[in-house]
mmCIF file of C-alpha atoms in Angstrom:
data_model
loop_
_atom_site.group_PDB
_atom_site.id
_atom_site.type_symbol
_atom_site.label_atom_id
_atom_site.label_comp_id
_atom_site.label_asym_id
_atom_site.label_seq_id
_atom_site.Cartn_x
_atom_site.Cartn_y
_atom_site.Cartn_z
ATOM 1 C CA MET A 18 25.651 -25.641 0.733
ATOM 2 C CA ILE A 19 28.820 -27.427 -0.412
ATOM 3 C CA VAL A 20 32.116 -26.597 1.356
ATOM 4 C CA LEU A 21 35.345 -27.953 -0.451
ATOM 5 C CA PHE A 22 38.265 -28.752 1.492
ATOM 6 C CA GLU A 23 41.782 -29.234 0.348
ATOM 7 C CA THR A 24 43.549 -31.822 2.346
ATOM 8 C CA THR A 25 47.324 -32.862 2.430
ATOM 9 C CA CYS A 26 49.527 -35.211 4.290
ATOM 10 C CA GLU A 27 52.737 -34.168 5.030
ATOM 11 C CA ASP A 28 55.401 -35.847 7.528
ATOM 12 C CA GLY A 29 52.370 -38.282 8.331
ATOM 13 C CA TYR A 30 50.267 -35.617 9.817
ATOM 14 C CA TRP A 31 46.933 -34.492 7.819
ATOM 15 C CA SER A 32 45.656 -30.815 7.296
ATOM 16 C CA ALA A 33 42.625 -29.549 5.713
ATOM 17 C CA SER A 34 41.729 -25.838 4.432
ATOM 18 C CA ALA A 35 38.040 -24.855 3.132
ATOM 19 C CA ILE A 36 38.385 -23.155 -0.297
ATOM 20 C CA GLY A 37 36.477 -20.142 0.219
ATOM 21 C CA PHE A 38 36.187 -20.119 3.809
ATOM 22 C CA SER A 39 38.487 -19.533 6.751
ATOM 23 C CA ILE A 40 38.205 -22.901 8.021
ATOM 24 C CA PHE A 41 41.275 -24.785 8.958
ATOM 25 C CA THR A 42 42.162 -28.150 10.760
ATOM 26 C CA ASP A 43 44.321 -31.272 11.171
ATOM 27 C CA GLY A 44 44.505 -34.598 12.377
ATOM 28 C CA GLU A 45 46.968 -37.443 12.945
ATOM 29 C CA THR A 46 44.994 -39.701 10.840
ATOM 30 C CA PHE A 47 42.939 -39.303 7.928
ATOM 31 C CA GLU A 48 39.645 -40.419 9.678
ATOM 32 C CA GLU A 49 40.646 -37.890 12.737
ATOM 33 C CA LEU A 50 40.858 -35.342 10.145
ATOM 34 C CA LEU A 51 37.474 -35.971 8.487
ATOM 35 C CA LYS A 52 35.687 -35.639 12.339
ATOM 36 C CA ASN A 53 37.742 -32.547 12.879
ATOM 37 C CA ILE A 54 36.323 -31.181 9.391
ATOM 38 C CA GLU A 55 32.838 -32.189 10.204
ATOM 39 C CA GLU A 56 33.275 -30.302 13.790
ATOM 40 C CA ALA A 57 34.879 -27.207 12.389
ATOM 41 C CA VAL A 58 32.280 -26.681 9.579
ATOM 42 C CA LEU A 59 29.302 -27.050 12.218
ATOM 43 C CA LEU A 60 30.988 -24.459 14.341
ATOM 44 C CA TYR A 61 31.852 -22.122 11.615
ATOM 45 C CA PHE A 62 28.247 -22.119 10.207
ATOM 46 C CA GLU A 63 26.274 -22.670 13.796
ATOM 47 C CA ASP A 64 24.592 -19.285 13.594
ATOM 48 C CA GLU A 65 24.225 -18.960 9.910
ATOM 49 C CA ILE A 66 22.432 -22.464 9.151
ATOM 50 C CA ASN A 67 18.943 -23.289 9.520
ATOM 51 C CA PRO A 68 18.025 -26.507 11.116
ATOM 52 C CA ASP A 69 16.613 -28.286 7.797
ATOM 53 C CA GLU A 70 19.636 -26.816 5.739
ATOM 54 C CA GLN A 71 22.090 -29.525 4.590
ATOM 55 C CA ILE A 72 25.874 -28.987 4.246
ATOM 56 C CA ILE A 73 27.841 -31.174 2.143
ATOM 57 C CA ILE A 74 31.423 -31.393 2.660
ATOM 58 C CA GLU A 75 33.874 -32.923 0.058
ATOM 59 C CA THR A 76 37.588 -33.212 0.408
ATOM 60 C CA ARG A 77 40.251 -33.041 -2.545
ATOM 61 C CA THR A 78 43.767 -34.608 -1.525
ATOM 62 C CA THR A 79 46.746 -33.155 -3.061
ATOM 63 C CA HIS A 80 50.074 -35.417 -2.532
ATOM 64 C CA GLN A 81 53.222 -33.947 -0.983
ATOM 65 C CA VAL A 82 55.391 -32.395 -3.616
ATOM 66 C CA HIS A 83 59.158 -32.957 -3.231
ATOM 67 C CA HIS A 84 61.748 -30.524 -4.528
ATOM 68 C CA ILE A 85 63.927 -32.410 -6.968
ATOM 69 C CA ALA A 86 65.580 -30.004 -8.694
ATOM 70 C CA THR A 87 66.879 -26.018 -9.149
ATOM 71 C CA SER A 88 67.182 -24.671 -12.438
ATOM 72 C CA SER A 89 69.436 -21.510 -12.838
ATOM 73 C CA GLY A 90 69.064 -18.747 -15.341
ATOM 74 C CA CYS A 91 70.851 -18.703 -18.427
#
C-alpha cells in the first residue's frame, strides 16, 4: 500500500495531509514531520494491516504561495 502526503511549510512550521485518507499531522522541522507521519500512518492502519504487509509513505511538498495581486472585474 502507498500513502501519499502533501506537505507544506508555512511560517516555519510543517504540516502534512494524506491524499485519500483522513490522516493529518505537523511538526516544527521536516524531520519531526516525517517521524509524525510514520506514527500517524501506523496508528491509522493498526487494525487493518497484516504483519507482513508493507506501507510505503511518499511525500510531495508544495511551497508557500504568496498573494501578490488582486484583479478586479471589467
